[in-house]
Amino acid sequence: MGRILIVEDDIEISMLERDYLEINGFEADIISDGSIAVQTALSGEYDLILLDLMLPGCNGYEICRELRDRIDIPILMVTARSESVDKIRGLGLGADDYIAKPFDPAELVARIKSHLNRYERLKGALKGGTAAVDDAIIIGDLKILPRSWKVYKGDEEIRLPNREFELLKFLAENADLVFSKEQLFEKIWGYEYVGDSATVTVHINRIREKIEEDPSKPHIIETVWGAGYRLNRQN
């Protein structure tokens, strides 16, 4: 079903995670030292990463930041820190999900399966579209290639993780229309995702940092106060 890398320094928790994953047909490896987690994760042998925040050697935030710029596989943060600011920071660094300890192992496995299934659907859509003509969406100097799963600003390619790309593509395909955070959350994350609409704001901010000339004064993705967000066809 897939191979999972568990980055966790609490032996009891890591063994519990591995046992439940193996019972459900996954392979799982455990690393307890954050300083070697990045190198191991980049080996290409894993389909998903379970990442604790508080680690010896290198904390989970630093690991997530480095990995997200280099690989697109799902990253799920598992941590005892449940404050909203920690969750928003983790999502802002590119984590796909945030699971607070203590957790129900069955829920953890369900969420892993959900993320892996979605990731496989995205890869399948990309693979299936490579032979077809890729009709670009042009917004100013921004070019979005829906089938190739690529974004260019001028001549420079911008790397977007899967959910950021999905969100940008959806807004671009529905340019000049306003969508609430709740509508975008339902469309991009779906009912199976355990989270809230604040996730949308985090991802919008990350996209703006990459595509706007001045993210503090966005012109491409506009906030419509009291209503939601709109991607402007002319900006």
Coordinates of N, CA and C in Angstrom, one line a residue:
M1 N 0.8 -1.2 0.0 CA 0.0 0.0 0.0 C 0.9 1.3 0.0
G2 N 2.1 1.2 0.5 CA 2.9 2.4 0.6 C 3.9 2.2 1.7
R3 N 5.0 3.1 1.6 CA 6.0 3.0 2.6 C 6.1 4.4 3.3
I4 N 6.0 4.4 4.6 CA 5.9 5.6 5.4 C 7.2 5.8 6.2
L5 N 7.7 7.0 6.3 CA 8.8 7.3 7.1 C 8.3 8.0 8.4
I6 N 8.5 7.4 9.5 CA 8.1 8.0 10.8 C 9.3 8.7 11.4
V7 N 9.2 10.0 11.6 CA 10.3 10.8 12.2 C 9.7 11.2 13.6
E8 N 10.2 10.5 14.7 CA 9.6 10.6 16.0 C 10.6 10.1 17.0
D9 N 10.9 10.9 18.1 CA 11.9 10.5 19.1 C 11.3 9.8 20.3
D10 N 9.9 9.8 20.4 CA 9.3 9.0 21.4 C 9.1 7.6 21.0
I11 N 9.8 6.7 21.6 CA 9.8 5.3 21.1 C 8.5 4.7 21.2
E12 N 7.7 4.9 22.3 CA 6.4 4.3 22.4 C 5.5 4.7 21.3
I13 N 5.5 6.0 21.0 CA 4.6 6.5 20.0 C 5.0 6.0 18.6
S14 N 6.3 6.1 18.3 CA 6.7 5.6 17.0 C 6.4 4.1 16.8
M15 N 6.6 3.3 17.9 CA 6.3 1.9 17.7 C 4.8 1.7 17.5
L16 N 4.0 2.5 18.2 CA 2.5 2.4 18.1 C 2.1 2.8 16.6
E17 N 2.7 3.8 16.1 CA 2.4 4.2 14.7 C 2.8 3.1 13.8
R18 N 4.0 2.6 13.9 CA 4.5 1.6 13.0 C 3.6 0.3 13.1
D19 N 3.2 -0.1 14.3 CA 2.4 -1.3 14.4 C 1.1 -1.1 13.7
Y20 N 0.4 0.0 13.9 CA -0.9 0.2 13.2 C -0.7 0.3 11.7
L21 N 0.3 0.9 11.3 CA 0.6 1.0 9.8 C 0.8 -0.4 9.2
E22 N 1.6 -1.2 9.9 CA 1.9 -2.5 9.3 C 0.7 -3.4 9.4
I23 N -0.1 -3.3 10.4 CA -1.4 -4.0 10.5 C -2.3 -3.7 9.3
N24 N -2.2 -2.5 8.8 CA -3.0 -2.0 7.7 C -2.3 -2.1 6.3
G25 N -1.2 -2.9 6.3 CA -0.6 -3.2 5.0 C 0.5 -2.2 4.6
F26 N 0.9 -1.3 5.4 CA 2.0 -0.4 5.0 C 3.3 -0.9 5.5
E27 N 4.4 -0.4 4.9 CA 5.7 -0.6 5.4 C 6.1 0.7 6.1
A28 N 6.9 0.6 7.2 CA 7.2 1.8 7.9 C 8.6 1.7 8.5
D29 N 9.3 2.8 8.4 CA 10.6 2.9 9.0 C 10.6 4.1 10.0
I30 N 11.4 4.0 11.1 CA 11.5 5.0 12.1 C 12.8 5.6 12.2
I31 N 12.8 7.0 12.3 CA 14.0 7.7 12.6 C 13.7 8.6 13.8
S32 N 14.6 8.7 14.7 CA 14.4 9.4 16.0 C 15.3 10.7 16.0
D33 N 16.2 10.9 15.1 CA 17.1 12.0 15.1 C 16.8 13.0 13.9
G34 N 16.4 14.2 14.2 CA 16.0 15.1 13.1 C 17.1 15.5 12.2
S35 N 18.4 15.3 12.6 CA 19.5 15.8 11.8 C 19.7 14.9 10.6
I36 N 19.2 13.6 10.6 CA 19.3 12.7 9.5 C 18.0 12.5 8.8
A37 N 17.0 13.2 9.2 CA 15.6 12.9 8.7 C 15.5 13.4 7.2
V38 N 16.1 14.6 6.9 CA 16.0 15.1 5.6 C 16.7 14.2 4.6
Q39 N 17.9 13.8 4.9 CA 18.6 12.9 3.9 C 17.9 11.6 3.7
T40 N 17.3 11.1 4.7 CA 16.5 9.8 4.6 C 15.3 10.0 3.8
A41 N 14.6 11.1 4.1 CA 13.3 11.4 3.4 C 13.5 11.7 1.9
L42 N 14.7 12.2 1.5 CA 15.0 12.5 0.1 C 15.5 11.3 -0.7
S43 N 15.6 10.2 0.0 CA 16.1 9.0 -0.7 C 15.2 8.5 -1.8
G44 N 13.9 9.0 -1.8 CA 13.0 8.5 -2.9 C 12.3 7.2 -2.5
E45 N 12.5 6.7 -1.3 CA 11.9 5.4 -1.0 C 10.6 5.5 -0.3
Y46 N 10.1 6.7 0.0 CA 8.9 6.8 0.8 C 7.8 7.5 0.1
D47 N 6.6 7.2 0.5 CA 5.4 7.7 -0.1 C 4.7 8.8 0.7
L48 N 5.1 8.8 2.0 CA 4.5 9.8 3.0 C 5.4 9.9 4.2
I49 N 5.4 11.1 4.8 CA 6.2 11.3 6.0 C 5.4 11.7 7.2
L50 N 5.5 11.0 8.3 CA 4.9 11.4 9.6 C 6.0 12.1 10.4
L51 N 5.8 13.4 10.7 CA 6.9 14.2 11.2 C 6.5 14.8 12.5
D52 N 7.3 14.5 13.6 CA 7.1 15.1 14.9 C 7.7 16.5 14.9
L53 N 7.2 17.4 15.7 CA 7.7 18.8 15.7 C 9.0 18.8 16.6
M54 N 8.9 18.3 17.8 CA 10.0 18.4 18.7 C 11.0 17.2 18.6
L55 N 12.1 17.5 18.0 CA 13.1 16.4 17.7 C 14.5 16.9 18.1
P56 N 15.3 15.9 18.5 CA 16.7 16.3 18.7 C 17.4 16.5 17.4
G57 N 18.3 17.4 17.3 CA 19.1 17.6 16.1 C 18.6 18.6 15.2
C58 N 17.3 18.6 14.9 CA 16.6 19.5 14.0 C 15.1 19.4 14.2
N59 N 14.5 20.5 14.4 CA 13.0 20.4 14.7 C 12.2 20.2 13.5
G60 N 11.0 19.8 13.7 CA 10.1 19.5 12.6 C 9.8 20.6 11.6
Y61 N 9.7 21.8 12.1 CA 9.5 23.0 11.2 C 10.6 23.1 10.2
E62 N 11.9 23.0 10.7 CA 13.0 23.1 9.8 C 13.1 22.0 8.8
I63 N 12.7 20.8 9.2 CA 12.7 19.7 8.3 C 11.6 19.8 7.3
C64 N 10.4 20.3 7.7 CA 9.3 20.5 6.7 C 9.7 21.5 5.7
R65 N 10.3 22.6 6.2 CA 10.7 23.7 5.2 C 11.6 23.2 4.2
E66 N 12.6 22.4 4.6 CA 13.6 21.9 3.6 C 13.0 20.9 2.7
L67 N 12.2 20.0 3.2 CA 11.6 19.0 2.4 C 10.6 19.5 1.4
R68 N 9.8 20.4 1.8 CA 8.7 20.9 0.9 C 9.3 21.6 -0.4
D69 N 10.4 22.2 -0.3 CA 11.0 22.8 -1.5 C 11.7 21.8 -2.4
R70 N 11.7 20.5 -2.0 CA 12.4 19.5 -2.8 C 11.6 18.3 -3.1
I71 N 10.6 17.9 -2.4 CA 9.7 16.8 -2.7 C 8.3 17.2 -2.6
D72 N 7.4 16.4 -3.2 CA 6.0 16.7 -3.2 C 5.1 15.7 -2.5
I73 N 5.7 14.7 -1.9 CA 4.9 13.7 -1.2 C 4.3 14.3 0.1
P74 N 3.2 13.7 0.5 CA 2.5 14.3 1.7 C 3.3 14.3 2.9
I75 N 3.2 15.3 3.7 CA 3.9 15.5 5.0 C 2.9 15.7 6.1
L76 N 2.8 14.8 7.0 CA 1.8 15.0 8.1 C 2.5 15.2 9.4
M77 N 2.3 16.4 10.0 CA 2.9 16.7 11.3 C 2.2 16.1 12.5
V78 N 2.9 15.4 13.4 CA 2.3 14.8 14.5 C 2.9 15.4 15.8
T79 N 2.2 16.1 16.6 CA 2.8 16.8 17.7 C 1.8 17.0 18.9
A80 N 2.4 17.2 20.1 CA 1.6 17.5 21.2 C 1.2 18.9 21.3
R81 N 1.8 19.8 20.5 CA 1.5 21.2 20.5 C 0.3 21.4 19.6
S82 N -0.8 21.8 20.2 CA -2.1 21.9 19.5 C -2.6 23.3 19.3
E83 N -1.8 24.3 19.7 CA -2.2 25.7 19.5 C -2.4 26.0 18.0
S84 N -3.3 26.9 17.8 CA -3.6 27.3 16.4 C -2.4 27.9 15.7
V85 N -1.6 28.6 16.4 CA -0.4 29.2 15.8 C 0.6 28.2 15.3
D86 N 0.7 27.1 16.1 CA 1.6 26.0 15.7 C 1.1 25.3 14.4
K87 N -0.2 25.1 14.4 CA -0.9 24.5 13.2 C -0.7 25.3 12.0
I88 N -1.0 26.6 12.1 CA -0.9 27.5 11.0 C 0.6 27.6 10.5
R89 N 1.5 27.6 11.4 CA 2.9 27.7 11.0 C 3.3 26.4 10.3
G90 N 2.9 25.3 10.8 CA 3.2 24.0 10.1 C 2.6 24.0 8.7
L91 N 1.3 24.3 8.5 CA 0.7 24.4 7.2 C 1.3 25.4 6.3
G92 N 1.8 26.5 6.9 CA 2.4 27.6 6.2 C 3.8 27.1 5.6
L93 N 4.4 26.2 6.2 CA 5.7 25.7 5.7 C 5.5 24.5 4.7
G94 N 4.2 24.2 4.5 CA 3.9 23.2 3.5 C 3.5 21.8 3.9
A95 N 3.2 21.7 5.2 CA 2.7 20.4 5.7 C 1.3 20.2 5.2
D96 N 0.9 19.0 4.9 CA -0.4 18.7 4.3 C -1.5 18.5 5.4
D97 N -1.0 18.2 6.6 CA -2.0 17.9 7.7 C -1.3 18.0 9.0
Y98 N -2.1 18.2 10.0 CA -1.6 18.4 11.4 C -2.4 17.5 12.4
I99 N -1.7 16.6 13.0 CA -2.4 15.7 13.9 C -1.9 15.9 15.3
A100 N -2.8 16.2 16.3 CA -2.4 16.5 17.6 C -2.3 15.2 18.5
K101 N -1.3 15.1 19.3 CA -1.3 14.0 20.3 C -2.1 14.4 21.5
P102 N -2.7 13.5 22.2 CA -2.8 12.0 21.8 C -3.8 11.9 20.7
F103 N -3.6 10.9 19.8 CA -4.5 10.7 18.7 C -5.0 9.3 18.7
D104 N -6.1 9.1 17.9 CA -6.7 7.8 17.7 C -5.9 7.1 16.6
P105 N -5.2 6.0 16.8 CA -4.4 5.4 15.8 C -5.2 5.0 14.5
A106 N -6.5 4.7 14.7 CA -7.3 4.3 13.6 C -7.6 5.6 12.7
E107 N -7.7 6.7 13.4 CA -7.9 8.0 12.7 C -6.6 8.4 11.9
L108 N -5.5 8.1 12.6 CA -4.2 8.4 11.9 C -4.1 7.6 10.6
V109 N -4.4 6.3 10.7 CA -4.3 5.5 9.5 C -5.2 5.9 8.4
A110 N -6.5 6.3 8.8 CA -7.5 6.8 7.9 C -7.0 8.0 7.2
R111 N -6.4 8.9 7.9 CA -5.9 10.2 7.3 C -4.7 9.9 6.4
I112 N -3.9 9.0 6.7 CA -2.7 8.6 5.9 C -3.3 8.1 4.5
K113 N -4.2 7.2 4.6 CA -4.8 6.6 3.4 C -5.5 7.7 2.6
S114 N -6.2 8.6 3.2 CA -6.8 9.7 2.4 C -5.8 10.5 1.7
H115 N -4.7 10.9 2.3 CA -3.7 11.7 1.7 C -3.0 10.9 0.6
L116 N -2.7 9.7 0.8 CA -2.0 8.8 -0.2 C -3.0 8.6 -1.4
N117 N -4.2 8.4 -1.2 CA -5.2 8.2 -2.3 C -5.3 9.5 -3.1
R118 N -5.3 10.6 -2.5 CA -5.4 11.9 -3.2 C -4.2 12.1 -4.0
Y119 N -3.0 11.8 -3.4 CA -1.7 12.0 -4.1 C -1.7 11.1 -5.3
E120 N -2.1 9.9 -5.2 CA -2.1 9.0 -6.4 C -3.0 9.5 -7.5
R121 N -4.2 10.0 -7.1 CA -5.1 10.6 -8.1 C -4.5 11.7 -8.9
L122 N -3.7 12.6 -8.1 CA -3.1 13.7 -8.8 C -2.0 13.2 -9.7
K123 N -1.2 12.3 -9.3 CA -0.2 11.7 -10.2 C -0.7 11.1 -11.4
G124 N -1.9 10.4 -11.2 CA -2.5 9.7 -12.3 C -3.0 10.7 -13.3
A125 N -3.6 11.8 -12.8 CA -4.1 12.9 -13.7 C -3.0 13.5 -14.5
L126 N -1.9 13.7 -13.8 CA -0.7 14.3 -14.5 C -0.2 13.4 -15.6
K127 N 0.0 12.1 -15.2 CA 0.5 11.1 -16.2 C -0.4 11.0 -17.4
G128 N -1.7 11.0 -17.1 CA -2.7 10.8 -18.2 C -2.7 12.0 -19.1
G129 N -2.3 13.2 -18.7 CA -2.4 14.3 -19.5 C -1.2 14.7 -20.2
T130 N -0.1 14.0 -20.1 CA 1.2 14.4 -20.7 C 1.2 14.4 -22.2
A131 N 0.3 13.5 -22.8 CA 0.3 13.4 -24.2 C -0.6 14.4 -24.9
A132 N -1.5 15.0 -24.1 CA -2.5 16.0 -24.6 C -1.9 17.4 -24.7
V133 N -2.6 18.2 -25.4 CA -2.2 19.6 -25.5 C -2.4 20.3 -24.2
D134 N -1.4 21.0 -23.7 CA -1.6 21.7 -22.4 C -2.0 23.1 -22.6
D135 N -3.3 23.4 -22.5 CA -3.8 24.7 -22.7 C -3.5 25.6 -21.5
A136 N -2.6 26.6 -21.8 CA -2.1 27.4 -20.7 C -3.1 28.4 -20.3
I137 N -3.2 28.7 -19.0 CA -4.0 29.8 -18.5 C -3.0 31.0 -18.2
I138 N -3.3 32.1 -18.9 CA -2.4 33.3 -18.8 C -3.0 34.4 -18.0
I139 N -2.4 34.8 -16.9 CA -2.8 35.9 -16.1 C -1.6 36.9 -16.0
G140 N -1.6 37.9 -16.8 CA -0.5 38.8 -16.8 C 0.8 38.1 -17.2
D141 N 1.8 38.1 -16.4 CA 3.1 37.4 -16.7 C 3.1 36.0 -16.1
L142 N 1.9 35.6 -15.6 CA 1.8 34.3 -14.9 C 1.2 33.3 -15.9
K143 N 1.8 32.1 -16.1 CA 1.3 31.1 -17.0 C 1.2 29.8 -16.2
I144 N -0.1 29.3 -16.2 CA -0.4 28.0 -15.5 C -0.7 26.9 -16.5
L145 N 0.0 25.8 -16.4 CA -0.1 24.7 -17.3 C -0.8 23.5 -16.6
P146 N -2.2 23.4 -16.7 CA -2.9 22.5 -15.9 C -2.5 21.0 -16.1
R147 N -2.2 20.6 -17.3 CA -1.9 19.2 -17.5 C -0.4 18.9 -17.1
S148 N 0.5 19.8 -17.3 CA 1.9 19.6 -16.9 C 2.1 19.9 -15.4
W149 N 1.1 20.5 -14.8 CA 1.2 20.7 -13.3 C 2.4 21.7 -13.1
K150 N 2.5 22.7 -13.9 CA 3.6 23.7 -13.8 C 3.1 25.1 -13.8
V151 N 3.8 26.0 -13.2 CA 3.5 27.4 -13.2 C 4.8 28.2 -13.5
Y152 N 4.6 29.2 -14.3 CA 5.7 30.1 -14.7 C 5.4 31.5 -14.4
K153 N 6.3 32.3 -13.8 CA 6.2 33.7 -13.7 C 7.3 34.3 -14.6
G154 N 6.9 34.9 -15.7 CA 7.8 35.2 -16.7 C 8.5 33.9 -17.3
D155 N 9.8 33.9 -17.3 CA 10.5 32.7 -17.8 C 10.9 31.8 -16.7
E156 N 10.6 32.1 -15.4 CA 11.0 31.3 -14.3 C 9.9 30.4 -13.8
E157 N 10.2 29.1 -13.7 CA 9.2 28.2 -13.1 C 9.1 28.3 -11.6
I158 N 7.9 28.3 -11.1 CA 7.6 28.4 -9.7 C 7.1 27.1 -9.2
R159 N 7.8 26.6 -8.2 CA 7.4 25.3 -7.6 C 6.3 25.4 -6.6
L160 N 5.2 24.7 -6.9 CA 4.0 24.7 -6.0 C 3.7 23.3 -5.6
P161 N 3.6 23.0 -4.3 CA 3.1 21.7 -3.8 C 1.7 21.5 -4.4
N162 N 1.3 20.2 -4.3 CA 0.1 19.8 -4.9 C -1.1 20.7 -4.6
R163 N -1.4 20.9 -3.3 CA -2.6 21.6 -2.9 C -2.5 23.1 -3.3
E164 N -1.3 23.7 -3.2 CA -1.2 25.1 -3.7 C -1.5 25.2 -5.2
F165 N -1.0 24.2 -5.9 CA -1.3 24.2 -7.4 C -2.8 24.0 -7.6
E166 N -3.4 23.1 -7.0 CA -4.8 22.8 -7.1 C -5.6 24.1 -6.8
L167 N -5.3 24.8 -5.8 CA -6.0 26.0 -5.4 C -5.8 27.1 -6.4
L168 N -4.6 27.3 -6.8 CA -4.3 28.3 -7.8 C -5.0 28.0 -9.1
K169 N -4.9 26.8 -9.6 CA -5.6 26.3 -10.8 C -7.1 26.5 -10.8
F170 N -7.7 26.2 -9.6 CA -9.1 26.3 -9.5 C -9.5 27.8 -9.6
L171 N -8.8 28.7 -8.9 CA -9.1 30.1 -8.9 C -8.9 30.6 -10.3
A172 N -7.8 30.2 -11.0 CA -7.6 30.7 -12.4 C -8.6 30.2 -13.4
E173 N -9.1 29.0 -13.2 CA -10.1 28.5 -14.1 C -11.5 29.1 -13.9
N174 N -11.6 29.8 -12.7 CA -12.8 30.5 -12.4 C -12.5 32.0 -12.1
A175 N -11.7 32.5 -12.9 CA -11.2 33.9 -12.7 C -12.4 34.9 -12.6
D176 N -12.2 35.9 -11.7 CA -13.2 37.0 -11.5 C -14.4 36.6 -10.7
L177 N -14.4 35.3 -10.2 CA -15.5 34.9 -9.4 C -15.0 34.8 -7.9
V178 N -15.8 35.2 -7.0 CA -15.5 35.2 -5.6 C -15.9 33.9 -4.9
F179 N -15.0 33.3 -4.2 CA -15.2 32.0 -3.4 C -14.9 32.3 -2.0
S180 N -15.8 31.8 -1.1 CA -15.5 31.9 0.3 C -14.5 30.9 0.7
K181 N -13.9 31.1 1.9 CA -12.9 30.1 2.4 C -13.5 28.7 2.5
E182 N -14.8 28.7 3.0 CA -15.4 27.4 3.1 C -15.6 26.7 1.8
Q183 N -16.0 27.4 0.8 CA -16.2 26.8 -0.6 C -14.9 26.3 -1.1
L184 N -13.8 27.1 -0.9 CA -12.5 26.6 -1.4 C -12.0 25.4 -0.6
F185 N -12.2 25.4 0.7 CA -11.8 24.3 1.5 C -12.5 23.0 1.0
E186 N -13.8 23.1 0.8 CA -14.6 21.9 0.4 C -14.1 21.5 -1.0
K187 N -13.8 22.4 -1.9 CA -13.5 22.0 -3.3 C -12.1 21.4 -3.3
I188 N -11.1 21.9 -2.6 CA -9.7 21.5 -2.7 C -9.4 20.4 -1.7
W189 N -9.9 20.5 -0.5 CA -9.5 19.5 0.5 C -10.6 18.4 0.6
G190 N -11.8 18.7 0.4 CA -12.9 17.7 0.4 C -13.4 17.4 1.8
Y191 N -14.4 16.6 1.9 CA -15.0 16.3 3.1 C -14.2 15.4 4.0
E192 N -13.3 14.6 3.3 CA -12.6 13.6 4.1 C -11.4 14.2 4.9
Y193 N -11.1 15.5 4.6 CA -10.0 16.1 5.3 C -10.5 16.7 6.6
V194 N -9.7 16.4 7.7 CA -10.0 16.9 9.0 C -9.3 18.2 9.3
G195 N -10.0 19.3 9.2 CA -9.3 20.6 9.3 C -10.3 21.7 9.3
D196 N -9.9 22.9 9.0 CA -10.9 24.0 8.9 C -10.5 24.9 7.8
S197 N -11.3 25.9 7.6 CA -11.1 26.8 6.5 C -9.9 27.8 6.7
A198 N -9.3 27.8 7.9 CA -8.1 28.6 8.1 C -7.0 28.1 7.2
T199 N -7.1 26.8 6.9 CA -6.1 26.2 6.0 C -6.0 26.9 4.7
V200 N -7.1 27.4 4.2 CA -7.2 28.1 2.9 C -6.4 29.4 3.0
T201 N -6.5 30.1 4.1 CA -5.8 31.4 4.2 C -4.3 31.2 4.2
V202 N -3.9 30.1 4.9 CA -2.4 29.8 4.9 C -1.9 29.5 3.5
H203 N -2.6 28.7 2.7 CA -2.2 28.4 1.4 C -2.3 29.5 0.4
I204 N -3.3 30.4 0.6 CA -3.4 31.6 -0.2 C -2.2 32.5 0.0
N205 N -1.8 32.6 1.3 CA -0.6 33.5 1.6 C 0.7 32.9 1.0
R206 N 0.8 31.6 1.0 CA 2.0 30.9 0.4 C 2.0 31.1 -1.1
I207 N 0.9 31.0 -1.7 CA 0.8 31.2 -3.2 C 1.2 32.7 -3.5
R208 N 0.6 33.6 -2.7 CA 0.9 35.0 -3.0 C 2.4 35.3 -2.9
E209 N 3.1 34.7 -1.9 CA 4.5 34.9 -1.8 C 5.3 34.5 -3.0
K210 N 4.7 33.6 -3.8 CA 5.4 33.1 -5.0 C 5.0 33.8 -6.3
I211 N 3.8 34.4 -6.3 CA 3.4 34.9 -7.6 C 3.1 36.4 -7.6
E212 N 3.0 37.0 -6.5 CA 2.7 38.4 -6.4 C 4.0 39.2 -6.4
E213 N 4.0 40.4 -7.1 CA 5.1 41.3 -7.0 C 5.3 41.8 -5.6
D214 N 4.2 42.1 -4.9 CA 4.2 42.5 -3.5 C 3.2 41.8 -2.8
P215 N 3.5 40.7 -2.1 CA 2.5 39.8 -1.4 C 1.6 40.6 -0.4
S216 N 2.2 41.7 0.2 CA 1.4 42.5 1.1 C 0.3 43.3 0.5
K217 N 0.5 43.5 -0.9 CA -0.5 44.3 -1.7 C -0.8 43.4 -2.9
P218 N -1.5 42.3 -2.7 CA -1.8 41.4 -3.8 C -2.7 42.0 -4.9
H219 N -2.4 41.7 -6.2 CA -3.2 42.1 -7.3 C -3.8 40.9 -8.0
I220 N -3.1 39.8 -8.0 CA -3.6 38.6 -8.7 C -4.7 37.9 -7.9
I221 N -4.4 37.5 -6.7 CA -5.4 36.9 -5.8 C -5.8 38.0 -4.8
E222 N -7.0 38.4 -5.0 CA -7.5 39.5 -4.1 C -8.4 39.0 -3.0
T223 N -8.2 39.6 -1.8 CA -9.2 39.3 -0.7 C -10.4 40.3 -0.9
V224 N -11.5 39.6 -0.9 CA -12.8 40.4 -1.0 C -13.4 40.3 0.4
W225 N -13.2 41.4 1.2 CA -13.5 41.4 2.6 C -14.9 41.0 2.9
G226 N -15.1 40.0 3.8 CA -16.4 39.6 4.2 C -17.0 38.6 3.2
A227 N -16.3 38.3 2.1 CA -16.8 37.3 1.1 C -15.8 36.2 0.8
G228 N -14.5 36.5 0.6 CA -13.6 35.4 0.3 C -12.5 35.9 -0.6
Y229 N -12.2 35.1 -1.6 CA -11.0 35.4 -2.5 C -11.4 35.4 -4.0
R230 N -10.7 36.2 -4.8 CA -11.0 36.2 -6.2 C -9.7 36.4 -6.9
L231 N -9.5 35.6 -8.0 CA -8.4 35.7 -8.9 C -8.8 36.7 -10.0
N232 N -8.0 37.8 -10.1 CA -8.4 38.8 -11.2 C -7.8 38.4 -12.5
R233 N -8.6 38.3 -13.5 CA -8.1 38.0 -14.9 C -7.2 39.1 -15.4
Q234 N -7.5 40.4 -15.1 CA -6.7 41.5 -15.4 C -6.2 42.1 -14.1
N235 N -4.9 42.2 -14.0 CA -4.4 42.7 -12.7 C -3.3 43.8 -12.9

